[in-house]
Structure formats: C-alpha cells, structure tokens
Amino acid sequence: MDTEPTAPLPPAPLTPPPLALAPPSVATAGPTDAAALAASPAALADPRVRWAGIVWGAVFAALAGFALWVLAEASRLDDVREWLRSLSPADLQPGWVVGITVLAGGVLLLILGGVALLRSAQLRVTVER
C-alpha cells in the first residue's frame, strides 16, 4: 500500500465549455445522413395525445361543476344536507346497494371503454400515415 500523501488536484478551469447548437452527429452529418434522419419514423411522428388524462379530466371537471352548482345557492345546499341527514343504514336495502355498485361499475367501464376507443382510433390514424 502506498502511504504517501497524494498531490492536490488542479483547480477547475474558470471558463465554461463552448455551447453546441446541435449534437455532433447531426452537426457533422453529410447530405445522405440528414435525408435518412429526416425520413426516420421518429422524426415524422407527432406527439401522442394522452386520452385517458383528457377523459378523466372531463369527468372530474363535470363533478366539480356539479359541486359548484350545488354550493352556489343556499337552498340547494340545504336540500343536500337534509337528504344526507335522512339517510340511514337501515334504509339501504340490498337491492339498492347492488344497483348502485353495478351503476358505478358501469360508469367506470364506460369511461375506460371510451378511452380505449379514442386510443385505438389515434393508433389507427398514426398507422395510416
């Protein structure tokens, strides 16, 4: 083992490195390389639209709009409070619980199916180009 102390490192240069406007592979590419780069599928592809985000955003915006509509007028808010106070576990019959669960699942499947249709349509349009 070497037990001698090592020399300190030289100080870093004070000037920053020059900025490159393009990667070296593109800046030094010849005419045939530029044509191949322009014709590549990655260069021609448009950015993908995230349909799930758009659809879920619309669903949450509709829920927020409904909540604002209820909160905008005191009489509607009082009606909602009275309805919530009138609910009790004894009033929830098994048929209602099953119906609400099926309805909620159906709405979820409807949203997911709509997103899947939008995505497949986008992929179909992309493939046709």
Coordinates of N, CA, C and O in Angstrom, one line a residue:
M1 N 0.8 -1.2 0.0 CA 0.0 0.0 0.0 C 0.9 1.2 0.0 O 1.9 1.3 0.6
D2 N 0.4 2.2 -0.7 CA 1.1 3.5 -0.7 C 0.6 4.4 0.4 O -0.6 4.7 0.4
T3 N 1.5 4.8 1.3 CA 1.0 5.6 2.4 C 1.5 7.1 2.2 O 1.2 7.9 3.0
E4 N 2.1 7.4 1.1 CA 2.5 8.8 0.8 C 1.3 9.6 0.5 O 0.3 9.2 -0.2
P5 N 1.3 10.9 0.9 CA 0.1 11.8 0.5 C 0.1 12.1 -0.9 O 1.2 12.1 -1.6
T6 N -1.0 12.2 -1.5 CA -1.2 12.5 -2.9 C -1.2 14.0 -3.1 O -1.6 14.8 -2.2
A7 N -0.8 14.4 -4.3 CA -0.8 15.8 -4.7 C -2.2 16.3 -4.8 O -3.1 15.6 -5.3
P8 N -2.5 17.6 -4.4 CA -3.9 18.1 -4.6 C -4.2 18.2 -6.1 O -3.3 18.4 -7.0
L9 N -5.5 18.1 -6.4 CA -6.0 18.2 -7.8 C -5.8 19.7 -8.3 O -6.0 20.6 -7.5
P10 N -5.6 19.9 -9.6 CA -5.5 21.3 -10.1 C -6.9 21.9 -10.0 O -7.9 21.2 -10.1
P11 N -7.0 23.2 -9.9 CA -8.3 23.9 -9.8 C -9.0 23.7 -11.2 O -8.4 23.6 -12.2
A12 N -10.3 23.8 -11.1 CA -11.1 23.6 -12.3 C -11.0 24.9 -13.1 O -10.8 26.0 -12.6
P13 N -11.1 24.8 -14.5 CA -11.0 26.0 -15.3 C -12.2 26.9 -15.0 O -13.3 26.5 -14.7
L14 N -11.9 28.2 -15.2 CA -12.9 29.2 -14.9 C -13.9 29.5 -16.1 O -14.9 30.0 -15.9
T15 N -13.5 29.1 -17.3 CA -14.3 29.4 -18.4 C -15.2 28.2 -18.7 O -14.8 27.0 -18.6
P16 N -16.5 28.4 -19.0 CA -17.4 27.3 -19.3 C -17.1 26.7 -20.6 O -16.5 27.4 -21.5
P17 N -17.4 25.5 -20.9 CA -17.2 24.9 -22.2 C -18.1 25.6 -23.2 O -19.1 26.1 -22.9
P18 N -17.7 25.6 -24.5 CA -18.5 26.2 -25.5 C -19.8 25.5 -25.7 O -19.9 24.3 -25.5
L19 N -20.9 26.2 -26.0 CA -22.2 25.7 -26.2 C -22.3 25.1 -27.6 O -21.9 25.8 -28.6
A20 N -22.8 23.9 -27.7 CA -23.0 23.4 -29.1 C -24.5 23.6 -29.4 O -25.4 23.4 -28.6
L21 N -24.8 24.0 -30.7 CA -26.1 24.2 -31.1 C -26.8 22.9 -31.5 O -28.0 22.9 -31.5
A22 N -26.1 21.9 -31.9 CA -26.7 20.7 -32.3 C -25.7 19.6 -31.9 O -24.5 19.8 -31.7
P23 N -26.3 18.4 -31.7 CA -25.4 17.3 -31.3 C -24.4 17.0 -32.4 O -24.6 17.3 -33.6
P24 N -23.2 16.5 -32.0 CA -22.1 16.3 -33.0 C -22.5 15.5 -34.2 O -22.2 15.7 -35.3
S25 N -23.4 14.4 -33.9 CA -23.7 13.5 -35.0 C -24.6 14.3 -36.0 O -24.5 14.0 -37.2
V26 N -25.4 15.2 -35.6 CA -26.2 15.9 -36.6 C -25.4 17.1 -37.2 O -25.6 17.3 -38.4
A27 N -24.6 17.7 -36.4 CA -23.8 18.9 -37.0 C -22.8 18.4 -38.0 O -22.5 19.1 -39.0
T28 N -22.3 17.2 -37.9 CA -21.3 16.7 -38.8 C -21.9 15.8 -39.9 O -21.1 15.2 -40.6
A29 N -23.2 15.6 -39.9 CA -23.8 14.7 -40.8 C -23.7 15.2 -42.2 O -23.9 16.4 -42.5
G30 N -23.5 14.3 -43.2 CA -23.5 14.7 -44.6 C -24.9 14.7 -45.1 O -25.9 14.5 -44.4
P31 N -25.0 15.0 -46.4 CA -26.4 15.2 -47.0 C -27.2 13.9 -46.9 O -28.4 13.9 -46.7
T32 N -26.5 12.7 -47.1 CA -27.3 11.5 -47.1 C -27.7 11.1 -45.6 O -28.8 10.6 -45.4
D33 N -26.9 11.5 -44.7 CA -27.3 11.2 -43.3 C -28.4 12.1 -42.9 O -29.3 11.7 -42.2
A34 N -28.5 13.4 -43.3 CA -29.6 14.3 -43.0 C -30.9 13.8 -43.6 O -31.9 13.9 -43.0
A35 N -30.8 13.3 -44.9 CA -32.0 12.8 -45.5 C -32.5 11.5 -44.8 O -33.7 11.4 -44.6
A36 N -31.6 10.7 -44.3 CA -32.0 9.5 -43.6 C -32.6 9.9 -42.2 O -33.6 9.3 -41.8
L37 N -32.1 10.9 -41.6 CA -32.6 11.4 -40.3 C -34.0 12.0 -40.5 O -34.9 11.7 -39.7
A38 N -34.2 12.7 -41.5 CA -35.5 13.4 -41.8 C -36.5 12.4 -42.1 O -37.7 12.6 -41.9
A39 N -36.2 11.2 -42.8 CA -37.1 10.2 -43.2 C -37.4 9.2 -42.1 O -38.2 8.3 -42.3
S40 N -36.7 9.3 -40.9 CA -36.9 8.3 -39.9 C -38.3 8.5 -39.3 O -38.8 9.6 -39.2
P41 N -39.0 7.4 -38.9 CA -40.3 7.4 -38.3 C -40.3 8.3 -37.0 O -41.3 9.0 -36.7
A42 N -39.3 8.3 -36.2 CA -39.2 9.1 -35.0 C -39.3 10.6 -35.3 O -39.9 11.3 -34.6
A43 N -38.7 11.0 -36.4 CA -38.7 12.4 -36.8 C -40.1 12.8 -37.3 O -40.5 14.0 -37.2
L44 N -40.9 11.9 -37.9 CA -42.2 12.2 -38.5 C -43.3 12.1 -37.5 O -44.4 12.6 -37.8
A45 N -43.1 11.3 -36.4 CA -44.2 11.0 -35.5 C -44.6 12.3 -34.7 O -43.8 13.0 -34.3
D46 N -46.0 12.5 -34.7 CA -46.5 13.6 -33.8 C -46.5 13.1 -32.4 O -46.5 11.9 -32.1
P47 N -46.5 14.1 -31.5 CA -46.6 13.7 -30.1 C -48.0 13.0 -29.8 O -49.0 13.4 -30.4
R48 N -48.0 12.0 -28.9 CA -49.2 11.3 -28.6 C -50.1 12.1 -27.7 O -49.6 12.8 -26.8
V49 N -51.4 11.9 -27.9 CA -52.4 12.6 -27.1 C -52.7 11.6 -26.0 O -53.0 10.4 -26.3
R50 N -52.7 12.0 -24.8 CA -53.0 11.2 -23.6 C -54.5 11.3 -23.4 O -55.0 12.1 -22.6
W51 N -55.3 10.4 -24.0 CA -56.7 10.5 -24.0 C -57.3 10.2 -22.6 O -58.3 10.7 -22.2
A52 N -56.6 9.3 -21.9 CA -57.1 9.0 -20.5 C -57.1 10.2 -19.7 O -58.0 10.5 -18.9
G53 N -56.0 11.0 -19.7 CA -56.0 12.2 -19.0 C -57.1 13.2 -19.4 O -57.6 13.9 -18.5
I54 N -57.3 13.3 -20.6 CA -58.4 14.2 -21.1 C -59.8 13.8 -20.6 O -60.6 14.6 -20.1
V55 N -60.0 12.5 -20.8 CA -61.4 12.0 -20.4 C -61.6 12.0 -18.9 O -62.6 12.5 -18.4
W56 N -60.6 11.6 -18.1 CA -60.7 11.7 -16.7 C -60.8 13.1 -16.2 O -61.5 13.5 -15.3
G57 N -60.0 14.0 -16.9 CA -60.1 15.4 -16.5 C -61.5 16.0 -16.8 O -62.0 16.8 -16.0
A58 N -62.1 15.5 -17.9 CA -63.5 16.0 -18.1 C -64.5 15.4 -17.1 O -65.4 16.2 -16.7
V59 N -64.3 14.2 -16.7 CA -65.2 13.6 -15.7 C -65.0 14.4 -14.3 O -66.0 14.8 -13.7
F60 N -63.8 14.7 -13.9 CA -63.6 15.4 -12.7 C -64.1 16.8 -12.8 O -64.6 17.4 -11.8
A61 N -63.9 17.4 -14.0 CA -64.4 18.8 -14.2 C -66.0 18.8 -14.1 O -66.5 19.8 -13.5
A62 N -66.6 17.8 -14.6 CA -68.1 17.7 -14.5 C -68.5 17.5 -13.1 O -69.5 18.2 -12.6
L63 N -67.8 16.7 -12.3 CA -68.1 16.6 -10.9 C -67.9 17.9 -10.1 O -68.7 18.2 -9.3
A64 N -66.8 18.6 -10.4 CA -66.5 19.8 -9.8 C -67.6 20.9 -10.2 O -68.0 21.7 -9.3
G65 N -68.0 20.9 -11.4 CA -69.1 21.8 -11.9 C -70.4 21.5 -11.1 O -71.1 22.5 -10.7
F66 N -70.7 20.2 -10.9 CA -71.9 19.9 -10.2 C -71.8 20.3 -8.7 O -72.8 20.9 -8.2
A67 N -70.7 20.1 -8.1 CA -70.5 20.6 -6.8 C -70.6 22.1 -6.6 O -71.2 22.6 -5.7
L68 N -70.0 22.8 -7.6 CA -70.2 24.3 -7.6 C -71.6 24.7 -7.7 O -72.1 25.7 -7.1
W69 N -72.3 24.0 -8.6 CA -73.8 24.3 -8.8 C -74.6 24.1 -7.5 O -75.4 24.9 -7.2
V70 N -74.2 23.0 -6.8 CA -74.9 22.8 -5.5 C -74.6 23.8 -4.5 O -75.4 24.3 -3.8
L71 N -73.3 24.2 -4.4 CA -72.8 25.1 -3.4 C -73.2 26.6 -3.8 O -73.1 27.5 -2.9
A72 N -73.6 26.9 -5.0 CA -73.8 28.3 -5.4 C -75.1 28.8 -4.8 O -75.2 30.1 -4.6
E73 N -76.1 28.0 -4.4 CA -77.3 28.5 -3.9 C -77.6 27.8 -2.6 O -77.5 26.6 -2.4
A74 N -78.0 28.6 -1.6 CA -78.2 28.1 -0.2 C -79.3 27.1 -0.2 O -79.2 26.1 0.6
S75 N -80.3 27.3 -0.9 CA -81.5 26.3 -0.9 C -81.1 24.9 -1.4 O -81.5 23.9 -0.8
R76 N -80.2 24.9 -2.4 CA -79.8 23.6 -2.9 C -78.8 22.9 -1.9 O -78.9 21.7 -1.7
L77 N -78.0 23.7 -1.2 CA -77.1 23.2 -0.2 C -77.9 22.6 1.0 O -77.6 21.6 1.5
D78 N -79.0 23.3 1.4 CA -79.9 22.9 2.4 C -80.6 21.6 2.0 O -80.8 20.7 2.9
D79 N -81.0 21.5 0.8 CA -81.6 20.3 0.3 C -80.7 19.1 0.4 O -81.1 18.0 0.8
V80 N -79.4 19.3 0.0 CA -78.4 18.2 0.1 C -78.2 17.8 1.5 O -78.1 16.6 1.9
R81 N -78.1 18.8 2.4 CA -77.9 18.5 3.8 C -79.0 17.7 4.4 O -78.8 16.7 5.1
E82 N -80.2 18.1 4.1 CA -81.4 17.3 4.6 C -81.4 15.9 4.0 O -81.8 15.0 4.7
W83 N -81.1 15.8 2.8 CA -81.1 14.4 2.2 C -80.0 13.5 2.8 O -80.3 12.4 3.1
L84 N -78.8 14.1 3.1 CA -77.8 13.3 3.8 C -78.2 13.0 5.2 O -77.9 11.9 5.7
R85 N -78.8 13.9 5.9 CA -79.3 13.6 7.3 C -80.4 12.5 7.3 O -80.5 11.7 8.3
S86 N -81.2 12.4 6.3 CA -82.2 11.4 6.2 C -81.8 10.0 5.9 O -82.5 9.1 6.1
L87 N -80.5 9.9 5.4 CA -80.0 8.6 5.1 C -79.7 7.8 6.3 O -79.1 8.4 7.3
S88 N -80.0 6.5 6.3 CA -79.6 5.7 7.5 C -79.2 4.3 6.9 O -79.7 3.9 5.8
P89 N -78.4 3.6 7.6 CA -78.0 2.2 7.1 C -79.2 1.3 7.0 O -79.2 0.4 6.1
A90 N -80.2 1.5 7.8 CA -81.4 0.7 7.7 C -82.2 0.9 6.4 O -82.9 0.0 5.9
D91 N -82.1 2.1 5.8 CA -82.8 2.5 4.6 C -82.1 1.8 3.4 O -82.7 1.7 2.3
L92 N -80.8 1.5 3.5 CA -80.1 0.9 2.3 C -80.4 -0.6 2.2 O -79.9 -1.4 3.0
Q93 N -81.3 -0.9 1.4 CA -81.7 -2.3 1.2 C -80.7 -2.9 0.2 O -80.0 -2.3 -0.5
P94 N -80.6 -4.3 0.3 CA -79.6 -4.9 -0.5 C -79.7 -4.6 -2.0 O -78.8 -4.5 -2.8
G95 N -81.0 -4.5 -2.5 CA -81.2 -4.2 -3.9 C -80.6 -2.8 -4.3 O -80.0 -2.7 -5.4
W96 N -80.7 -1.9 -3.4 CA -80.1 -0.5 -3.7 C -78.6 -0.6 -3.7 O -78.0 0.0 -4.6
V97 N -78.0 -1.3 -2.8 CA -76.5 -1.4 -2.7 C -76.0 -2.1 -4.0 O -75.0 -1.6 -4.6
V98 N -76.7 -3.2 -4.4 CA -76.2 -3.9 -5.6 C -76.4 -3.0 -6.8 O -75.6 -2.9 -7.7
G99 N -77.6 -2.3 -6.9 CA -77.8 -1.4 -8.0 C -76.8 -0.3 -8.1 O -76.3 0.1 -9.2
I100 N -76.5 0.4 -7.0 CA -75.5 1.5 -7.0 C -74.1 0.9 -7.4 O -73.4 1.6 -8.2
T101 N -73.8 -0.2 -6.9 CA -72.5 -0.8 -7.2 C -72.4 -1.1 -8.7 O -71.4 -0.9 -9.4
V102 N -73.5 -1.7 -9.3 CA -73.5 -2.0 -10.7 C -73.4 -0.8 -11.5 O -72.7 -0.7 -12.6
L103 N -74.2 0.3 -11.1 CA -74.2 1.5 -11.8 C -72.8 2.2 -11.8 O -72.3 2.6 -12.9
A104 N -72.1 2.2 -10.7 CA -70.8 2.8 -10.6 C -69.8 2.0 -11.4 O -68.9 2.6 -12.1
G105 N -69.9 0.6 -11.4 CA -69.0 -0.2 -12.2 C -69.3 0.1 -13.7 O -68.3 0.1 -14.5
G106 N -70.5 0.2 -14.1 CA -70.9 0.5 -15.5 C -70.3 1.9 -15.9 O -69.8 2.0 -17.1
V107 N -70.4 2.9 -15.1 CA -69.9 4.2 -15.4 C -68.4 4.1 -15.6 O -67.8 4.6 -16.6
L108 N -67.7 3.3 -14.7 CA -66.2 3.2 -14.8 C -65.9 2.4 -16.1 O -65.0 2.9 -16.8
L109 N -66.6 1.4 -16.5 CA -66.4 0.7 -17.7 C -66.6 1.5 -18.9 O -65.9 1.4 -19.9
L110 N -67.7 2.3 -18.9 CA -68.0 3.2 -20.0 C -66.8 4.2 -20.2 O -66.4 4.5 -21.3
I111 N -66.3 4.8 -19.1 CA -65.2 5.7 -19.3 C -64.0 5.0 -19.8 O -63.3 5.5 -20.8
L112 N -63.6 3.8 -19.3 CA -62.5 3.1 -19.8 C -62.6 2.7 -21.2 O -61.7 2.7 -22.0
G113 N -63.8 2.2 -21.6 CA -64.1 1.9 -23.0 C -64.0 3.0 -23.9 O -63.4 2.9 -25.0
G114 N -64.5 4.2 -23.5 CA -64.3 5.4 -24.3 C -62.8 5.8 -24.5 O -62.4 6.1 -25.6
V115 N -62.1 5.7 -23.5 CA -60.6 6.0 -23.6 C -60.0 5.0 -24.5 O -59.1 5.3 -25.4
A116 N -60.3 3.7 -24.4 CA -59.8 2.7 -25.3 C -60.1 2.9 -26.8 O -59.3 2.7 -27.7
L117 N -61.4 3.3 -27.0 CA -61.8 3.6 -28.4 C -61.0 4.8 -29.0 O -60.5 4.8 -30.1
L118 N -60.8 5.9 -28.1 CA -60.1 7.0 -28.6 C -58.6 6.7 -28.9 O -58.0 7.1 -29.9
R119 N -58.0 5.8 -28.0 CA -56.6 5.4 -28.2 C -56.5 4.6 -29.5 O -55.5 4.8 -30.2
S120 N -57.4 3.6 -29.7 CA -57.3 2.8 -30.9 C -57.5 3.6 -32.1 O -56.8 3.4 -33.2
A121 N -58.4 4.6 -32.1 CA -58.6 5.5 -33.3 C -57.3 6.3 -33.5 O -56.9 6.5 -34.7
Q122 N -56.6 6.8 -32.5 CA -55.4 7.5 -32.6 C -54.3 6.6 -33.2 O -53.6 7.0 -34.1
L123 N -54.2 5.4 -32.7 CA -53.2 4.5 -33.3 C -53.5 4.1 -34.8 O -52.6 4.0 -35.6
R124 N -54.8 4.0 -35.1 CA -55.2 3.7 -36.5 C -54.8 4.8 -37.4 O -54.3 4.6 -38.5
V125 N -55.0 6.0 -37.0 CA -54.7 7.2 -37.8 C -53.2 7.3 -37.9 O -52.6 7.6 -39.0
T126 N -52.4 7.0 -36.9 CA -51.0 7.0 -36.9 C -50.4 6.0 -37.9 O -49.5 6.3 -38.6
V127 N -51.0 4.8 -37.9 CA -50.5 3.7 -38.7 C -50.8 4.0 -40.2 O -50.0 3.8 -41.1
E128 N -52.0 4.7 -40.5 CA -52.3 5.0 -41.8 C -51.4 6.0 -42.5 O -51.3 6.1 -43.7
R129 N -50.8 6.9 -41.6 CA -49.9 7.9 -42.2 C -48.7 7.2 -42.7 O -47.9 7.2 -43.4

